[in-house]
Amino acid sequence: MTEQKKKLEKLSGVKGMNDILPQDAALWEFFESTVKSMLRAYGYQQIRTPIVEPTQLFTRGIGEVTDIVEKEMYSFTDALNGEHLTLRPENTAAVVRASIEHNLLYDSPKRLWYIGPMFRHERPQRGRYRQFYQVGVEALGFTGPDTDAEIIMMCQRLWDDLGLSGIRLELNSLGQPKERAAHRKELIAYLEQHVDVLDEESTRRLYTNPLRVLDTKNSAMQEIAQNAPKLVDFLGPESLAHFDGVQRLLKANNIPFKINPRLVRGLDYYNLTVFEWVTDKLGAQGTVAGGGRYDPLIEQLGGKATAACGWAMGVERILELLKEEDLVPAPEGTDIYVVHQGEAAEQAFVIAERLRDTGLDVILHCSPDGTPASFKSQMKKADASGAAFAVVLGENELAQGMVGVKPLRSASVESTGQKNEQATVPVEDLTEFLINAMVATAAGAD
Ligand code: ATP
Ligand code: MG
């Protein structure tokens, strides 16, 4: 008995993994619908892949010596069959896997997009979580710089559509693997002359991933990173022409950018164009999107050599920016809240369904404990719901075939033309009355 009485311990979610609560729903919906209409404008099609993938997809697809594969993956062995699995830390490798597996590229190139949660075991802080959402695009089978420029401009259009300003574009070219190899040789030789300044992580990366040393955030290493041999000086004419093509299209469309020779991106599979969109308004976690070309990846994952480029965007960071800039949309109220009493309950249920049949959004009052609440307290709930109108079903009125309609918002008051008062309407005219009133309300609110 005493065991049963003991208060059960409250459970919490996993550290760094967030609940998205109803108060943020309007913000997420605003972002999602804006991003979807932008993607439609460029002819992108959605792809949904599983959250769990074979671990090998990421070790092969992202690269063994990247932050993600070295230390951020949630990997486990399936207890039932011993398979090595990983919660996806990013989605490019999976989109490529699915495209190869289902032969999506057999007839023509594809423009694909996704949205969903990604998982990385990082130190949680503002803008850095262990489960976070990314929206991303992958343009598969397009070789030209016009596609690089187009995917970059898609981001700019999204910022504009969302009302965000001050997100800067940084651009670089990583050239082709051969050019990188020549640069890498000189870079290692240069860094070897400065081993005394390198921090532990950079020393470790000196021979495995020296390009990433240039990406260091360590202030003591900024000078040697700044003066290191630059990859752009090793690019051949074709790589330079591609880079130039991207820049020309951006300029022709008035997209400002800065060339950042130290921009190398975390993932292994990039070539030619790389870019990031950065803001100063989010502290240390200022990169809201990053991407580039990854022509070698499809072949690396077992497909036919196919050009590819794309980007991924951190949704939480963008939502944080929207909040920062006061661009959070007001939550949309329901159209109608139905209040009722006594014998009217059953008819209220039926009327609410008929109203929904016509496309109206309706909340039917329901007492938490099953006992009918007073009209007054029901009206309070109706008001708090944000509904435009309350439909009031009283036993006596209903017996005479009449219902009450009370405007709850100032815009809806004007629409009925009768001050803040309740109108009495025959039941059979209710739908028409409400639809007209809703239309008038919407027109008044504009
Ligand atoms: P960072 O340098 O901030 O770790 P990254 O290079 O690891 O970023 P990408 O793999 O390029 O990031 O992912 C694309 C975008 O996803 C980032 O620009 C960022 O907006 C977002 N992102 C990455 N990791 C996280 C995270 N742990 N929490 C929230 N958003 C993230
Ligand atoms: Mg990272």
CSV table of C-alpha atoms and ligand atoms in Angstrom, one decimal:
chain,number,residue,atom,x,y,z
A,1,MET,CA,0.0,0.0,0.0
A,2,THR,CA,2.7,2.5,1.0
A,3,GLU,CA,4.6,1.5,-2.2
A,4,GLN,CA,1.6,2.5,-4.3
A,5,LYS,CA,1.1,5.8,-2.5
A,6,LYS,CA,4.6,7.0,-3.1
A,7,LYS,CA,4.6,9.8,-5.6
A,8,LEU,CA,6.0,8.6,-8.9
A,9,GLU,CA,9.1,10.4,-10.1
A,10,LYS,CA,8.5,12.9,-12.9
A,11,LEU,CA,10.1,12.0,-16.1
A,12,SER,CA,12.0,14.4,-18.3
A,13,GLY,CA,13.0,14.3,-22.0
A,14,VAL,CA,16.5,13.6,-23.2
A,15,LYS,CA,19.0,16.4,-22.7
A,16,GLY,CA,19.4,18.5,-25.8
A,17,MET,CA,16.2,17.2,-27.4
A,18,ASN,CA,13.4,19.7,-27.3
A,19,ASP,CA,9.6,19.4,-27.1
A,20,ILE,CA,8.0,21.8,-29.5
A,21,LEU,CA,5.1,23.2,-27.5
A,22,PRO,CA,1.7,24.5,-28.8
A,23,GLN,CA,2.7,28.1,-28.1
A,24,ASP,CA,5.4,27.7,-30.8
A,25,ALA,CA,3.1,25.9,-33.3
A,26,ALA,CA,2.2,29.0,-35.2
A,27,LEU,CA,5.8,29.9,-35.7
A,28,TRP,CA,6.7,26.4,-37.0
A,29,GLU,CA,3.7,26.4,-39.3
A,30,PHE,CA,4.6,29.8,-40.7
A,31,PHE,CA,8.2,28.7,-41.4
A,32,GLU,CA,7.1,25.4,-42.9
A,33,SER,CA,4.5,26.8,-45.2
A,34,THR,CA,6.8,29.6,-46.3
A,35,VAL,CA,9.6,27.2,-47.0
A,36,LYS,CA,7.3,24.9,-48.9
A,37,SER,CA,6.0,27.6,-51.2
A,38,MET,CA,9.5,28.7,-51.9
A,39,LEU,CA,10.5,25.1,-52.8
A,40,ARG,CA,7.5,24.8,-55.0
A,41,ALA,CA,8.5,28.0,-56.8
A,42,TYR,CA,11.7,26.2,-57.9
A,43,GLY,CA,10.1,22.9,-58.8
A,44,TYR,CA,11.5,20.8,-55.9
A,45,GLN,CA,9.9,17.5,-54.9
A,46,GLN,CA,9.8,16.2,-51.3
A,47,ILE,CA,11.6,13.0,-50.3
A,48,ARG,CA,11.2,11.3,-46.9
A,49,THR,CA,13.8,8.8,-45.8
A,50,PRO,CA,14.0,6.9,-42.5
A,51,ILE,CA,15.4,8.4,-39.3
A,52,VAL,CA,17.6,5.3,-38.8
A,53,GLU,CA,20.2,4.3,-41.4
A,54,PRO,CA,23.0,1.7,-41.5
A,55,THR,CA,26.0,3.3,-39.7
A,56,GLN,CA,28.1,2.6,-42.8
A,57,LEU,CA,26.1,5.1,-44.8
A,58,PHE,CA,27.5,7.9,-42.8
A,59,THR,CA,31.1,6.6,-42.3
A,60,ARG,CA,31.3,6.2,-46.0
A,61,GLY,CA,29.2,9.2,-47.0
A,62,ILE,CA,30.4,11.8,-44.6
A,63,GLY,CA,33.9,10.8,-44.0
A,64,GLU,CA,35.7,9.1,-41.0
A,65,VAL,CA,37.6,12.2,-39.9
A,66,THR,CA,34.8,14.6,-39.6
A,67,ASP,CA,33.3,16.0,-36.4
A,68,ILE,CA,30.1,14.2,-37.1
A,69,VAL,CA,31.5,10.7,-37.6
A,70,GLU,CA,34.3,11.1,-35.0
A,71,LYS,CA,32.2,12.1,-32.1
A,72,GLU,CA,28.6,13.2,-32.8
A,73,MET,CA,26.7,10.1,-34.0
A,74,TYR,CA,24.1,8.2,-32.0
A,75,SER,CA,25.1,4.7,-33.1
A,76,PHE,CA,23.9,1.4,-31.7
A,77,THR,CA,23.7,-2.2,-32.4
A,78,ASP,CA,20.2,-3.6,-33.1
A,79,ALA,CA,19.8,-6.0,-30.2
A,80,LEU,CA,17.7,-8.3,-32.3
A,81,ASN,CA,19.9,-8.8,-35.4
A,82,GLY,CA,23.2,-7.2,-34.6
A,83,GLU,CA,23.0,-4.6,-37.4
A,84,HIS,CA,25.0,-1.4,-36.8
A,85,LEU,CA,22.6,1.5,-37.0
A,86,THR,CA,22.7,5.3,-36.6
A,87,LEU,CA,20.2,8.0,-36.0
A,88,ARG,CA,20.7,10.2,-39.0
A,89,PRO,CA,23.0,13.2,-38.2
A,90,GLU,CA,22.3,14.8,-41.6
A,91,ASN,CA,20.2,13.8,-44.6
A,92,THR,CA,22.3,14.2,-47.8
A,93,ALA,CA,23.8,10.7,-47.6
A,94,ALA,CA,20.4,9.2,-47.1
A,95,VAL,CA,18.8,11.1,-50.0
A,96,VAL,CA,21.7,9.9,-52.2
A,97,ARG,CA,21.3,6.3,-50.9
A,98,ALA,CA,17.5,6.4,-51.6
A,99,SER,CA,18.1,7.9,-55.1
A,100,ILE,CA,20.5,5.1,-56.0
A,101,GLU,CA,18.4,2.4,-54.4
A,102,HIS,CA,15.3,3.4,-56.3
A,103,ASN,CA,17.0,4.4,-59.5
A,104,LEU,CA,15.5,7.9,-59.3
A,105,LEU,CA,18.1,9.4,-61.6
A,106,TYR,CA,17.5,7.0,-64.5
A,107,ASP,CA,15.6,9.3,-66.8
A,108,SER,CA,16.5,12.9,-65.7
A,109,PRO,CA,18.1,14.9,-63.0
A,110,LYS,CA,16.1,15.5,-59.8
A,111,ARG,CA,15.5,18.4,-57.5
A,112,LEU,CA,14.7,17.0,-54.1
A,113,TRP,CA,14.0,18.5,-50.7
A,114,TYR,CA,13.4,17.2,-47.2
A,115,ILE,CA,12.5,18.4,-43.7
A,116,GLY,CA,13.0,16.5,-40.5
A,117,PRO,CA,14.9,15.9,-37.2
A,118,MET,CA,18.6,15.1,-37.2
A,119,PHE,CA,20.6,13.8,-34.3
A,120,ARG,CA,24.1,14.8,-33.1
A,121,HIS,CA,25.7,14.2,-29.8
A,122,GLU,CA,27.0,17.7,-29.2
A,123,ARG,CA,27.2,19.9,-26.1
A,124,PRO,CA,23.7,21.5,-25.9
A,125,GLN,CA,23.6,25.3,-25.9
A,126,ARG,CA,21.6,28.0,-27.6
A,127,GLY,CA,21.2,27.0,-31.3
A,128,ARG,CA,22.9,23.7,-30.8
A,129,TYR,CA,20.8,20.7,-29.8
A,130,ARG,CA,21.1,16.9,-29.9
A,131,GLN,CA,17.9,16.6,-31.9
A,132,PHE,CA,17.3,19.5,-34.3
A,133,TYR,CA,15.4,20.0,-37.5
A,134,GLN,CA,16.9,20.6,-40.9
A,135,VAL,CA,15.3,21.6,-44.2
A,136,GLY,CA,17.5,20.7,-47.1
A,137,VAL,CA,17.6,20.5,-50.9
A,138,GLU,CA,19.6,18.2,-53.1
A,139,ALA,CA,19.9,18.9,-56.9
A,140,LEU,CA,21.1,15.7,-58.4
A,141,GLY,CA,22.5,15.4,-61.9
A,142,PHE,CA,23.2,19.1,-62.7
A,143,THR,CA,26.8,20.0,-63.5
A,144,GLY,CA,26.6,23.7,-64.2
A,145,PRO,CA,27.2,26.7,-62.0
A,146,ASP,CA,23.7,27.9,-62.6
A,147,THR,CA,22.4,25.2,-60.2
A,148,ASP,CA,24.8,26.3,-57.5
A,149,ALA,CA,23.6,29.8,-58.0
A,150,GLU,CA,20.0,28.8,-58.0
A,151,ILE,CA,20.2,26.9,-54.7
A,152,ILE,CA,21.9,29.8,-53.2
A,153,MET,CA,19.2,32.2,-54.4
A,154,MET,CA,16.5,29.9,-53.0
A,155,CYS,CA,17.9,30.7,-49.6
A,156,GLN,CA,17.8,34.5,-50.3
A,157,ARG,CA,14.2,34.2,-51.5
A,158,LEU,CA,13.3,32.3,-48.3
A,159,TRP,CA,14.9,35.1,-46.1
A,160,ASP,CA,12.9,37.6,-48.0
A,161,ASP,CA,9.6,35.6,-47.8
A,162,LEU,CA,10.2,35.2,-44.0
A,163,GLY,CA,11.0,38.9,-43.6
A,164,LEU,CA,14.5,38.2,-42.3
A,165,SER,CA,17.3,40.6,-43.1
A,166,GLY,CA,21.0,40.7,-42.3
A,167,ILE,CA,21.9,37.1,-43.3
A,168,ARG,CA,25.2,37.3,-45.1
A,169,LEU,CA,26.4,34.9,-47.8
A,170,GLU,CA,30.0,33.5,-47.7
A,171,LEU,CA,31.3,31.7,-50.6
A,172,ASN,CA,34.4,29.6,-51.5
A,173,SER,CA,35.5,27.0,-54.0
A,174,LEU,CA,37.2,23.8,-52.9
A,175,GLY,CA,38.2,22.9,-56.4
A,176,GLN,CA,38.5,19.3,-57.5
A,177,PRO,CA,40.2,16.5,-55.5
A,178,LYS,CA,43.4,16.7,-57.5
A,179,GLU,CA,43.7,20.4,-56.9
A,180,ARG,CA,43.0,19.9,-53.2
A,181,ALA,CA,45.7,17.2,-53.0
A,182,ALA,CA,48.3,19.7,-54.3
A,183,HIS,CA,47.2,22.4,-51.9
A,184,ARG,CA,47.0,19.9,-49.1
A,185,LYS,CA,50.7,19.0,-49.6
A,186,GLU,CA,51.8,22.6,-49.3
A,187,LEU,CA,49.4,23.3,-46.4
A,188,ILE,CA,50.8,20.4,-44.4
A,189,ALA,CA,54.3,21.6,-45.0
A,190,TYR,CA,53.3,25.1,-43.9
A,191,LEU,CA,51.5,23.9,-40.8
A,192,GLU,CA,54.4,21.7,-39.9
A,193,GLN,CA,56.5,24.9,-39.6
A,194,HIS,CA,53.9,26.1,-37.0
A,195,VAL,CA,53.2,23.0,-34.9
A,196,ASP,CA,54.1,25.0,-31.8
A,197,VAL,CA,51.0,27.2,-32.3
A,198,LEU,CA,48.6,24.4,-33.2
A,199,ASP,CA,46.1,23.3,-30.6
A,200,GLU,CA,45.5,19.7,-29.8
A,201,GLU,CA,42.6,19.2,-32.2
A,202,SER,CA,44.5,20.8,-35.1
A,203,THR,CA,47.6,18.7,-34.4
A,204,ARG,CA,45.4,15.7,-34.6
A,205,ARG,CA,44.0,16.9,-37.9
A,206,LEU,CA,47.3,18.0,-39.4
A,207,TYR,CA,47.6,14.8,-41.5
A,208,THR,CA,44.0,13.6,-41.5
A,209,ASN,CA,42.1,16.7,-42.4
A,210,PRO,CA,44.4,19.8,-42.6
A,211,LEU,CA,41.8,21.9,-44.4
A,212,ARG,CA,39.7,21.8,-41.3
A,213,VAL,CA,42.6,23.4,-39.4
A,214,LEU,CA,41.9,26.6,-41.3
A,215,ASP,CA,38.3,26.5,-40.0
A,216,THR,CA,39.5,26.8,-36.4
A,217,LYS,CA,37.7,29.0,-34.0
A,218,ASN,CA,40.8,29.2,-31.7
A,219,SER,CA,41.9,32.9,-31.6
A,220,ALA,CA,45.6,32.0,-31.0
A,221,MET,CA,45.6,30.2,-34.4
A,222,GLN,CA,43.9,32.9,-36.5
A,223,GLU,CA,47.1,34.4,-37.8
A,224,ILE,CA,48.6,31.2,-39.1
A,225,ALA,CA,45.2,30.2,-40.6
A,226,GLN,CA,45.1,33.6,-42.3
A,227,ASN,CA,48.5,33.3,-43.9
A,228,ALA,CA,48.2,29.7,-44.9
A,229,PRO,CA,48.5,28.7,-48.6
A,230,LYS,CA,45.1,29.4,-50.2
A,231,LEU,CA,43.3,26.7,-52.0
A,232,VAL,CA,42.0,29.2,-54.7
A,233,ASP,CA,45.6,29.6,-55.8
A,234,PHE,CA,45.7,25.9,-56.7
A,235,LEU,CA,42.5,25.9,-58.8
A,236,GLY,CA,42.8,25.0,-62.5
A,237,PRO,CA,41.0,26.9,-65.3
A,238,GLU,CA,37.9,24.7,-65.2
A,239,SER,CA,37.4,25.1,-61.4
A,240,LEU,CA,38.0,28.8,-61.7
A,241,ALA,CA,35.5,29.1,-64.6
A,242,HIS,CA,32.8,27.3,-62.5
A,243,PHE,CA,33.5,29.5,-59.5
A,244,ASP,CA,33.3,32.6,-61.7
A,245,GLY,CA,30.0,31.4,-63.2
A,246,VAL,CA,28.4,31.1,-59.8
A,247,GLN,CA,29.6,34.6,-58.9
A,248,ARG,CA,28.4,36.1,-62.1
A,249,LEU,CA,24.9,34.8,-61.7
A,250,LEU,CA,24.7,36.0,-58.1
A,251,LYS,CA,25.9,39.4,-59.1
A,252,ALA,CA,23.4,39.5,-62.0
A,253,ASN,CA,20.7,38.9,-59.4
A,254,ASN,CA,22.0,41.4,-56.9
A,255,ILE,CA,22.9,38.9,-54.3
A,256,PRO,CA,25.8,40.3,-52.2
A,257,PHE,CA,28.4,37.8,-51.1
A,258,LYS,CA,31.9,37.6,-49.6
A,259,ILE,CA,34.5,35.2,-50.7
A,260,ASN,CA,35.9,33.5,-47.6
A,261,PRO,CA,39.0,31.4,-48.5
A,262,ARG,CA,38.8,29.7,-45.1
A,263,LEU,CA,35.4,28.4,-45.6
A,264,VAL,CA,35.8,24.6,-46.0
A,265,ARG,CA,32.7,23.1,-44.5
A,266,GLY,CA,32.7,20.2,-42.1
A,267,LEU,CA,31.8,17.3,-44.4
A,268,ASP,CA,34.3,15.5,-46.5
A,269,TYR,CA,32.4,15.1,-49.7
A,270,TYR,CA,32.3,18.7,-51.0
A,271,ASN,CA,34.0,19.9,-54.2
A,272,LEU,CA,33.9,23.2,-56.1
A,273,THR,CA,31.3,25.6,-54.6
A,274,VAL,CA,30.8,25.8,-50.9
A,275,PHE,CA,28.8,28.4,-49.1
A,276,GLU,CA,27.3,29.4,-45.7
A,277,TRP,CA,24.6,31.9,-44.7
A,278,VAL,CA,25.7,33.6,-41.5
A,279,THR,CA,24.1,36.1,-39.1
A,280,ASP,CA,25.5,38.1,-36.2
A,281,LYS,CA,22.3,38.0,-34.3
A,282,LEU,CA,22.6,34.5,-32.8
A,283,GLY,CA,25.9,34.6,-31.0
A,284,ALA,CA,28.3,31.7,-31.6
A,285,GLN,CA,25.8,29.6,-33.5
A,286,GLY,CA,25.5,32.1,-36.3
A,287,THR,CA,25.5,29.8,-39.3
A,288,VAL,CA,21.9,29.3,-40.4
A,289,ALA,CA,22.5,27.3,-43.5
A,290,GLY,CA,25.4,25.7,-45.4
A,291,GLY,CA,25.9,23.7,-48.5
A,292,GLY,CA,27.7,23.3,-51.8
A,293,ARG,CA,28.6,20.9,-54.5
A,294,TYR,CA,29.4,17.2,-53.8
A,295,ASP,CA,30.0,15.7,-57.2
A,296,PRO,CA,32.0,12.7,-55.8
A,297,LEU,CA,29.4,11.5,-53.3
A,298,ILE,CA,27.0,9.5,-55.5
A,299,GLU,CA,29.8,7.4,-56.9
A,300,GLN,CA,31.3,7.0,-53.5
A,301,LEU,CA,28.0,5.5,-52.3
A,302,GLY,CA,27.8,3.0,-55.1
A,303,GLY,CA,25.9,5.0,-57.8
A,304,LYS,CA,26.8,6.1,-61.3
A,305,ALA,CA,29.0,9.2,-61.2
A,306,THR,CA,26.5,12.1,-61.0
A,307,ALA,CA,26.9,15.7,-60.3
A,308,ALA,CA,25.2,17.0,-57.2
A,309,CYS,CA,24.8,20.1,-55.0
A,310,GLY,CA,22.6,21.1,-52.1
A,311,TRP,CA,22.2,22.8,-48.8
A,312,ALA,CA,20.9,22.2,-45.3
A,313,MET,CA,19.3,24.8,-43.0
A,314,GLY,CA,19.0,24.7,-39.2
A,315,VAL,CA,15.3,25.3,-38.6
A,316,GLU,CA,15.7,26.2,-34.8
A,317,ARG,CA,18.3,28.8,-35.6
A,318,ILE,CA,16.0,30.5,-38.1
A,319,LEU,CA,13.0,30.4,-35.8
A,320,GLU,CA,15.2,32.0,-33.1
A,321,LEU,CA,16.0,34.7,-35.6
A,322,LEU,CA,12.3,35.2,-36.3
A,323,LYS,CA,11.7,35.6,-32.6
A,324,GLU,CA,14.7,37.9,-32.3
A,325,GLU,CA,13.3,40.2,-35.0
A,326,ASP,CA,9.7,40.1,-33.7
A,327,LEU,CA,8.4,38.3,-36.8
A,328,VAL,CA,6.4,35.7,-34.9
A,329,PRO,CA,2.9,35.4,-36.4
A,330,ALA,CA,-0.2,35.6,-34.2
A,331,PRO,CA,-1.7,32.2,-33.6
A,332,GLU,CA,-4.8,31.7,-35.7
A,333,GLY,CA,-8.0,31.3,-33.6
A,334,THR,CA,-10.7,28.8,-34.4
A,335,ASP,CA,-13.7,30.2,-36.3
A,336,ILE,CA,-16.5,29.1,-34.0
A,337,TYR,CA,-16.8,27.9,-30.4
A,338,VAL,CA,-20.1,26.2,-29.6
A,339,VAL,CA,-21.5,26.6,-26.0
A,340,HIS,CA,-24.5,24.7,-24.9
A,341,GLN,CA,-26.5,23.6,-21.9
A,342,GLY,CA,-28.7,20.8,-20.6
A,343,GLU,CA,-30.7,19.0,-23.2
A,344,ALA,CA,-29.0,21.0,-26.0
A,345,ALA,CA,-25.8,18.9,-25.7
A,346,GLU,CA,-26.7,16.3,-28.2
A,347,GLN,CA,-27.9,18.9,-30.7
A,348,ALA,CA,-24.8,20.9,-30.1
A,349,PHE,CA,-22.7,17.9,-31.2
A,350,VAL,CA,-24.8,17.5,-34.4
A,351,ILE,CA,-24.7,21.2,-35.2
A,352,ALA,CA,-20.9,21.4,-34.7
A,353,GLU,CA,-20.5,18.5,-37.2
A,354,ARG,CA,-22.7,20.3,-39.7
A,355,LEU,CA,-20.7,23.5,-39.4
A,356,ARG,CA,-17.5,21.5,-39.9
A,357,ASP,CA,-19.0,20.0,-43.1
A,358,THR,CA,-19.1,23.5,-44.5
A,359,GLY,CA,-15.4,24.0,-43.9
A,360,LEU,CA,-15.7,26.1,-40.7
A,361,ASP,CA,-13.3,25.3,-37.8
A,362,VAL,CA,-15.3,24.5,-34.7
A,363,ILE,CA,-14.5,23.8,-31.0
A,364,LEU,CA,-17.4,22.2,-29.2
A,365,HIS,CA,-17.4,23.0,-25.5
A,366,CYS,CA,-16.7,20.0,-23.4
A,367,SER,CA,-16.5,20.1,-19.6
A,368,PRO,CA,-13.4,18.4,-18.3
A,369,ASP,CA,-15.3,16.6,-15.6
A,370,GLY,CA,-18.5,15.9,-17.6
A,371,THR,CA,-20.7,18.2,-15.5
A,372,PRO,CA,-22.1,21.1,-17.5
A,373,ALA,CA,-20.4,24.4,-16.8
A,374,SER,CA,-22.4,27.7,-16.5
A,375,PHE,CA,-22.9,29.7,-19.7
A,376,LYS,CA,-20.7,32.4,-18.2
A,377,SER,CA,-17.7,30.1,-17.7
A,378,GLN,CA,-18.3,28.5,-21.2
A,379,MET,CA,-18.3,32.0,-22.7
A,380,LYS,CA,-15.0,32.8,-21.0
A,381,LYS,CA,-13.5,29.6,-22.6
A,382,ALA,CA,-14.9,30.6,-25.9
A,383,ASP,CA,-13.3,34.0,-25.7
A,384,ALA,CA,-9.9,32.6,-24.6
A,385,SER,CA,-10.0,30.2,-27.6
A,386,GLY,CA,-9.5,33.1,-30.0
A,387,ALA,CA,-12.7,32.0,-31.9
A,388,ALA,CA,-14.4,34.7,-34.0
A,389,PHE,CA,-17.9,33.7,-32.9
A,390,ALA,CA,-19.6,31.8,-30.2
A,391,VAL,CA,-22.7,29.8,-31.2
A,392,VAL,CA,-24.9,29.7,-28.1
A,393,LEU,CA,-27.3,26.8,-27.8
A,394,GLY,CA,-29.9,27.2,-25.0
A,395,GLU,CA,-32.6,24.7,-24.3
A,396,ASN,CA,-35.5,27.2,-24.6
A,397,GLU,CA,-34.2,28.8,-27.8
A,398,LEU,CA,-33.6,25.5,-29.4
A,399,ALA,CA,-37.1,24.4,-28.6
A,400,GLN,CA,-38.2,27.3,-30.8
A,401,GLY,CA,-35.7,26.4,-33.5
A,402,MET,CA,-33.4,29.4,-32.7
A,403,VAL,CA,-29.7,29.7,-31.8
A,404,GLY,CA,-27.6,32.6,-30.6
A,405,VAL,CA,-24.5,33.9,-32.4
A,406,LYS,CA,-22.2,36.2,-30.4
A,407,PRO,CA,-19.2,37.9,-32.1
A,408,LEU,CA,-16.2,37.6,-29.9
A,409,ARG,CA,-13.6,39.7,-31.7
A,410,SER,CA,-13.8,43.4,-32.6
A,411,ALA,CA,-13.5,42.5,-36.3
A,412,SER,CA,-16.3,40.0,-36.0
A,413,VAL,CA,-18.5,42.5,-34.1
A,414,GLU,CA,-18.5,44.8,-37.1
A,415,SER,CA,-19.2,42.0,-39.5
A,416,THR,CA,-22.6,41.2,-38.1
A,417,GLY,CA,-23.6,44.9,-38.0
A,418,GLN,CA,-25.0,44.6,-34.5
A,419,LYS,CA,-22.6,45.9,-31.9
A,420,ASN,CA,-21.3,43.5,-29.3
A,421,GLU,CA,-24.6,41.8,-29.0
A,422,GLN,CA,-25.9,38.3,-29.6
A,423,ALA,CA,-27.9,37.8,-32.7
A,424,THR,CA,-30.7,35.2,-32.7
A,425,VAL,CA,-30.8,33.1,-35.9
A,426,PRO,CA,-33.1,30.2,-37.0
A,427,VAL,CA,-31.1,26.9,-36.9
A,428,GLU,CA,-31.6,26.3,-40.6
A,429,ASP,CA,-30.0,29.7,-41.4
A,430,LEU,CA,-27.1,29.3,-39.0
A,431,THR,CA,-24.5,28.1,-41.5
A,432,GLU,CA,-25.2,30.8,-44.1
A,433,PHE,CA,-25.3,33.4,-41.4
A,434,LEU,CA,-21.9,32.3,-40.0
A,435,ILE,CA,-20.2,31.9,-43.4
A,436,ASN,CA,-21.3,35.5,-44.4
A,437,ALA,CA,-20.2,36.8,-41.1
A,438,MET,CA,-16.8,35.0,-41.4
A,439,VAL,CA,-16.3,36.5,-44.9
A,440,ALA,CA,-17.2,39.9,-43.6
A,441,THR,CA,-14.9,39.5,-40.6
A,442,ALA,CA,-12.0,38.4,-42.8
A,443,ALA,CA,-12.6,41.4,-45.1
A,444,GLY,CA,-12.8,43.7,-42.1
A,445,ALA,CA,-9.5,42.4,-40.7
A,446,ASP,CA,-7.6,43.1,-43.9
B,1,ATP,P1,28.3,24.0,-36.9
B,1,ATP,O1,29.6,24.6,-37.4
B,1,ATP,O2,27.4,25.1,-36.3
B,1,ATP,O3,28.5,22.8,-36.0
B,1,ATP,P2,27.8,22.3,-39.1
B,1,ATP,O4,28.8,22.6,-40.1
B,1,ATP,O5,28.0,21.1,-38.2
B,1,ATP,O6,27.5,23.5,-38.2
B,1,ATP,P3,25.9,21.4,-41.1
B,1,ATP,O7,26.3,20.0,-40.9
B,1,ATP,O8,26.4,22.1,-42.2
B,1,ATP,O9,26.4,22.1,-39.7
B,1,ATP,O10,24.4,21.6,-40.9
B,1,ATP,C1,23.6,22.6,-41.6
B,1,ATP,C2,23.0,23.5,-40.6
B,1,ATP,O11,22.3,22.8,-39.6
B,1,ATP,C3,23.9,24.4,-39.8
B,1,ATP,O12,24.3,25.5,-40.5
B,1,ATP,C4,23.1,24.8,-38.6
B,1,ATP,O13,22.2,25.8,-38.9
B,1,ATP,C5,22.3,23.5,-38.4
B,1,ATP,N1,22.8,22.7,-37.3
B,1,ATP,C6,23.9,21.9,-37.3
B,1,ATP,N2,24.1,21.3,-36.2
B,1,ATP,C7,23.1,21.7,-35.3
B,1,ATP,C8,22.8,21.5,-34.0
B,1,ATP,N3,23.4,20.6,-33.2
B,1,ATP,N4,21.7,22.1,-33.5
B,1,ATP,C9,20.9,23.0,-34.2
B,1,ATP,N5,21.2,23.2,-35.5
B,1,ATP,C10,22.3,22.6,-36.1
B,2,MG,MG,28.7,20.8,-36.3
